Short mmCIF file of C-alpha atoms in Angstrom, two decimals:
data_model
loop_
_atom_site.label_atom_id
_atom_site.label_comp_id
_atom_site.label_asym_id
_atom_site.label_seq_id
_atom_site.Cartn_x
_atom_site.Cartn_y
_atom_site.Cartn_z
CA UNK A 5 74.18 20.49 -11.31
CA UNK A 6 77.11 22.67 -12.89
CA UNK A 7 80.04 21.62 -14.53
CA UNK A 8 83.00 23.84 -13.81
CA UNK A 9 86.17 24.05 -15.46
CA UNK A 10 89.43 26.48 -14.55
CA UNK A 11 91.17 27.96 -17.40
CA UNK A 12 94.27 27.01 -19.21
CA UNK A 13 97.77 27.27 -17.73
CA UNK A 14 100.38 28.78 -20.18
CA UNK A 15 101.40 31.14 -22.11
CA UNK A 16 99.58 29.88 -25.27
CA UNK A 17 95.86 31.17 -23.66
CA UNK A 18 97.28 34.70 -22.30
CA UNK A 19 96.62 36.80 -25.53
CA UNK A 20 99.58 39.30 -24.00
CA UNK A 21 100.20 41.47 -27.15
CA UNK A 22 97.90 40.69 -29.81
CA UNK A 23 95.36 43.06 -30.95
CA UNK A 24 92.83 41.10 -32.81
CA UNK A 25 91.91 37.25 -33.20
CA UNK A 26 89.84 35.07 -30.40
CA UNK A 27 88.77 37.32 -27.28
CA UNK A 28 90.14 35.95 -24.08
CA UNK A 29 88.38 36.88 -20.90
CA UNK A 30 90.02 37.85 -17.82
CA UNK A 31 89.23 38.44 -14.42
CA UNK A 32 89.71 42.06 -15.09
CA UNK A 33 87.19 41.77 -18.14
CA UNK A 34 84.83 40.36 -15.44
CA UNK A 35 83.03 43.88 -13.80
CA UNK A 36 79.91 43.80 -11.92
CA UNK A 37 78.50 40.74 -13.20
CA UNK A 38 78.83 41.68 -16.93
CA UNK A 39 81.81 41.11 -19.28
CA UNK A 40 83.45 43.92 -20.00
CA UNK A 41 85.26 44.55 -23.68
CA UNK A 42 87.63 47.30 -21.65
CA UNK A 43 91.43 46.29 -22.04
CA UNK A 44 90.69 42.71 -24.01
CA UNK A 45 93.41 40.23 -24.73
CA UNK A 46 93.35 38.27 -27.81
CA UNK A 47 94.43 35.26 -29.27
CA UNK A 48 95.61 33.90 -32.85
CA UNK A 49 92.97 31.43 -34.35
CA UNK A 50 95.70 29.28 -34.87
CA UNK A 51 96.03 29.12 -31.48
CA UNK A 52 92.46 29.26 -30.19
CA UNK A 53 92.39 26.42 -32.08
CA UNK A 54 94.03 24.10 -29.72
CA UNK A 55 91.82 25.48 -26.80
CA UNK A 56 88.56 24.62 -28.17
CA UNK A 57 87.77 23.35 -24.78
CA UNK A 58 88.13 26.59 -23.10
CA UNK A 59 85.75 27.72 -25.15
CA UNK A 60 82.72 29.82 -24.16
CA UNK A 61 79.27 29.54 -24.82
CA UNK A 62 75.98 31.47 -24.27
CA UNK A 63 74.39 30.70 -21.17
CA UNK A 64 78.05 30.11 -18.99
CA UNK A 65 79.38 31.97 -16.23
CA UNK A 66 82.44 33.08 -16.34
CA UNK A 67 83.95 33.82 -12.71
CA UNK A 68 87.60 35.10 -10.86
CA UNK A 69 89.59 32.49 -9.05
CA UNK A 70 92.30 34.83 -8.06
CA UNK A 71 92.46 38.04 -6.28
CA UNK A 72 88.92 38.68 -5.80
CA UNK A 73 87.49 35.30 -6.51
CA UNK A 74 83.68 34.17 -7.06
CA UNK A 75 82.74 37.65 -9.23
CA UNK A 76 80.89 35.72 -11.65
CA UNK A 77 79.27 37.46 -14.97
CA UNK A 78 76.56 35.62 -17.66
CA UNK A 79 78.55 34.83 -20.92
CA UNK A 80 75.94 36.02 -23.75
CA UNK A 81 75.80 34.89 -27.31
CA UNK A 82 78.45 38.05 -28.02
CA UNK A 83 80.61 36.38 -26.22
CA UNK A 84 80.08 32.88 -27.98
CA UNK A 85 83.00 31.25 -28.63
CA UNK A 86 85.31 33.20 -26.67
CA UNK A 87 87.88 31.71 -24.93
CA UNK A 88 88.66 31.41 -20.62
CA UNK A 89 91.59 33.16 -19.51
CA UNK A 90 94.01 31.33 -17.09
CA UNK A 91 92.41 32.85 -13.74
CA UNK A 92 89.06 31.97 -14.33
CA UNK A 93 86.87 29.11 -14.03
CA UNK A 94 83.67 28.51 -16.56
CA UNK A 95 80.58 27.41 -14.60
CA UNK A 96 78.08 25.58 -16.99
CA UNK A 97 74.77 25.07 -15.10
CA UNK A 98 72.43 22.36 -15.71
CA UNK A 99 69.00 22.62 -16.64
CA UNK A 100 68.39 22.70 -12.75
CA UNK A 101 70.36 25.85 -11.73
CA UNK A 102 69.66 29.32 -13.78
CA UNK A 103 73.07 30.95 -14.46
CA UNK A 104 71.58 34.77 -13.76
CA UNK A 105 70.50 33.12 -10.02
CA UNK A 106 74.20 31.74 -9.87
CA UNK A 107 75.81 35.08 -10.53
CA UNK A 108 73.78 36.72 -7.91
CA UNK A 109 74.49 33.60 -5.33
CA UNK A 110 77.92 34.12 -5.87
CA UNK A 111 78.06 37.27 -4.50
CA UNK A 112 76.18 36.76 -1.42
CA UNK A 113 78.26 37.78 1.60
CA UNK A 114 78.01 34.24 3.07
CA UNK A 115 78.80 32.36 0.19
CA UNK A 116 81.86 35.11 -0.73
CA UNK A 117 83.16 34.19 3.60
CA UNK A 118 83.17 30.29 2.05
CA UNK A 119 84.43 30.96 -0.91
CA UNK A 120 87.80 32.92 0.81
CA UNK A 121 87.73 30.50 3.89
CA UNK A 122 88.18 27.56 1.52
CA UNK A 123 90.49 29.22 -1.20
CA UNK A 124 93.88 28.22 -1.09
CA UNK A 125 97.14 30.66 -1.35
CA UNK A 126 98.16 32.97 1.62
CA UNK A 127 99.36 36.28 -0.40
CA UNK A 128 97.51 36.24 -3.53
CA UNK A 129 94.13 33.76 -2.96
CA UNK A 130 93.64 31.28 -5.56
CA UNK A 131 89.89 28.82 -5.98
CA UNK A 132 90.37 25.77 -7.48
CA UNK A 133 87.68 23.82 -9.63
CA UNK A 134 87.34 21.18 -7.01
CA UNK A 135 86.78 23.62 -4.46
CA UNK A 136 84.01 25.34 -6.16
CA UNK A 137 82.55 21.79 -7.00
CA UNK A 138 82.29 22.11 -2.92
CA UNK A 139 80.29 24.82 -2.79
CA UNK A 140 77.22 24.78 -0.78
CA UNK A 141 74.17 25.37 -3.07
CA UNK A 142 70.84 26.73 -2.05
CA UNK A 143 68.72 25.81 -4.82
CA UNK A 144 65.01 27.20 -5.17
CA UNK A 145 62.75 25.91 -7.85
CA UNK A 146 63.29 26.92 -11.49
CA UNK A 147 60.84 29.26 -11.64
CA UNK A 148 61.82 31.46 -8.07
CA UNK A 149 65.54 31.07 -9.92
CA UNK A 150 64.45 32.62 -12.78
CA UNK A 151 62.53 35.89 -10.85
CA UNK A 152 65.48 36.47 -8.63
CA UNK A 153 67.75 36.18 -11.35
CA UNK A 154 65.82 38.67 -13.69
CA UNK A 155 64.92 40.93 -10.82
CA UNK A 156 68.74 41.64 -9.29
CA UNK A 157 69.92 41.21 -13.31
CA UNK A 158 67.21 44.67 -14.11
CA UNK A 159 68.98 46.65 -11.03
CA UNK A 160 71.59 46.00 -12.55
CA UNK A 161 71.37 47.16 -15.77
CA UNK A 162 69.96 50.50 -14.25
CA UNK A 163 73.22 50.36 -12.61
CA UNK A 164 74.98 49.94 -16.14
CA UNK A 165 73.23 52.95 -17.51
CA UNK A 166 74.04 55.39 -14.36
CA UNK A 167 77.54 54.40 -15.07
CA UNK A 168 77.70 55.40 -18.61
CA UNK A 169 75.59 58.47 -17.30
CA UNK A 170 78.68 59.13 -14.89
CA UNK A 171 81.42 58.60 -17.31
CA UNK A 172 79.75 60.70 -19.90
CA UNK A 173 79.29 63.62 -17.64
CA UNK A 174 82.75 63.46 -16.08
CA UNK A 175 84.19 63.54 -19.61
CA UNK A 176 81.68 66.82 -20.80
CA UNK A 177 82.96 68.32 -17.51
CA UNK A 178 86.82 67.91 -18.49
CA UNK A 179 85.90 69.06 -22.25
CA UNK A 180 84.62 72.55 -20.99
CA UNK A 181 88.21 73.33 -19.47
CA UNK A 182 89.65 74.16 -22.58
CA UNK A 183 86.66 75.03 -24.44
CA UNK A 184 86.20 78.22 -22.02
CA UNK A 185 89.94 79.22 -22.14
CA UNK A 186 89.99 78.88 -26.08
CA UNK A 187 90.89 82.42 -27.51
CA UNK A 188 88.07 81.87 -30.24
CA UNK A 189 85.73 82.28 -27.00
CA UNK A 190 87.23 85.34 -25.49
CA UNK A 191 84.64 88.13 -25.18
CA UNK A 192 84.94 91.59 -23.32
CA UNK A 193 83.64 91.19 -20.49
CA UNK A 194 83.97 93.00 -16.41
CA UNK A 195 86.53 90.90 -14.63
CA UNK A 196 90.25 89.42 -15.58
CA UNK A 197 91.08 85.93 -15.97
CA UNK A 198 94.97 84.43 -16.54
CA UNK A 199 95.67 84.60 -20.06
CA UNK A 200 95.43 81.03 -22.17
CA UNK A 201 98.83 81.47 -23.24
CA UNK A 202 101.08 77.92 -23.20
CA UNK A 203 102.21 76.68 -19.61
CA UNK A 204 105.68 78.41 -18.66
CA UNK A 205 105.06 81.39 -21.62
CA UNK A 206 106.70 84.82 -20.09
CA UNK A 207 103.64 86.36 -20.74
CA UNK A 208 101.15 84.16 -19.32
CA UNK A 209 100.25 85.68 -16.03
CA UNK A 210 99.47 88.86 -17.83
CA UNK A 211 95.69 89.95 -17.38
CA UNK A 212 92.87 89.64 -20.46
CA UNK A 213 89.30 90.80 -19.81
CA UNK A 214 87.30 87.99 -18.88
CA UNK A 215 85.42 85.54 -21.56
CA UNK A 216 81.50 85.28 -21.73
CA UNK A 217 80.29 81.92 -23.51
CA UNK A 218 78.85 83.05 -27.17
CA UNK A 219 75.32 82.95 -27.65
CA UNK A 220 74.98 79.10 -28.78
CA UNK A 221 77.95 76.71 -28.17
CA UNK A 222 77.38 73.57 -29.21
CA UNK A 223 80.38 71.09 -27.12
CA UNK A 224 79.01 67.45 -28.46
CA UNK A 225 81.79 67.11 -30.98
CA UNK A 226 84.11 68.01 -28.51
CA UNK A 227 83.87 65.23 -26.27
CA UNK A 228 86.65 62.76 -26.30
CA UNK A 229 87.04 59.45 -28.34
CA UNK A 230 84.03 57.16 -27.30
CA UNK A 231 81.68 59.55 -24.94
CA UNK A 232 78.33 59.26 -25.37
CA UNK A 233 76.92 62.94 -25.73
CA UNK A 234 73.25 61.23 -26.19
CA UNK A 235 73.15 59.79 -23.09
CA UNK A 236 73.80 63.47 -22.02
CA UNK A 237 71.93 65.59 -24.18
CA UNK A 238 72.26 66.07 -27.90
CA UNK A 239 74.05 69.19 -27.70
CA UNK A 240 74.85 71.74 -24.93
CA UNK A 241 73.90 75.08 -25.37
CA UNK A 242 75.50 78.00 -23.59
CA UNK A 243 73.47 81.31 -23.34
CA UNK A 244 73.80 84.68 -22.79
CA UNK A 245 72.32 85.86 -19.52
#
């Protein structure tokens, strides 16, 4: 039904301080049922070499089997080839069990209760292979599979974009801080604000009239290293009441 395997012990499959080579997923690269590329560990070829069968390919699911065990997320063909990290396991289903219905049965509150009640470890829990071998399967027919698994796998993408939505915003939000206070923006205006003088300057607390955004300020190329602005807007425009 699905072949699982847990991930190499060692150092030689940690990727701790390399910064290109074979991608190694971890549990923390594991984030609401999608791999995520945030904070990726790598390992030499030369040493992915000798871990070809930890290898990933399109169509497995990757899942925790420490800390918070059974999140599970579909291994695409981007991810081909990459290699399991130590606290994982790699769940290959057969042609009777669709992985995107797996994911999604994974994370059903009843099957997450077995999952802990059967883990092993007291302080830090820990699954093994054999116990997820165990697991109690409910298994439609291939075709129900495949609707469930494409239905919860579309919320979730909407999910995905609100995210980047959320992140993008929150980083336009933190650009305008300094893009008000710049002196290039400082207009007479009624009203006093705190002068944008550097943090602990004598004069700092003295009074400047207050700024008015120019006419048209565009704040896209402002945004810090990898924000979206499109997902925003194209640019932000400031007018003059």
């Amino acid at each position: 039904m699905c072949d699982v395997l847990a991930g190499p012990a060692g150092a030689a499959s940690s990727g701790g301080g390399n910064s290109s080579g074979v991608p190694v997923i971890k549990p923390r690269n594991i984030s609401e049922n999608r791999i995520v590329r945030d904070r990726l560990d790598f390992v030499e070829p030369a040493a992915a070499g000798m871990l070809d069968r930890y290898r990933l390919a399109s169509g497995d699911v990757a899942c925790t089997r420490t800390g918070e065990i059974g999140r599970g997320a579909l291994v695409t063909e981007e991810h081909d080839g990459w290699l399991l990290g130590t606290s994982c396991l790699r769940l290959r289903p057969g042609p009777a069990l669709d992985p995107s219905y797996l994911i999604f049965y994974l994370g059903h509150p009843r099957v997450q209760r077995w999952l802990v009640g059967n883990a092993g470890g007291s302080t830090v829990r820990s699954l093994t292979a054999a116990t997820m071998r165990a697991l109690p399967l409910l298994l439609p027919d291939n075709d129900r599979q495949r609707r469930i698994g494409a239905a919860m796998s579309a919320l979730d993408e909407q999910l995905a974009i609100h995210d980047r939505i959320r992140r993008s915003t929150s980083a336009l939000r933190e650009s305008l801080v300094p893009l008000y206070l710049e002196d290039s923006l400082l207009d007479e205006a009624p009203g006093k604000i705190m002068s944008p003088l550097p943090f602990g300057h004598p004069a700092s607390r003295q009074s400047v009239p207050c700024c008015r955004p120019p006419g048209s300020v565009s704040v896209a190329h402002r945004l810090p290293a990898g924000t979206d602005a499109n997902i925003i807007t194209n640019k932000v425009h400031y007018s003059r009441p």
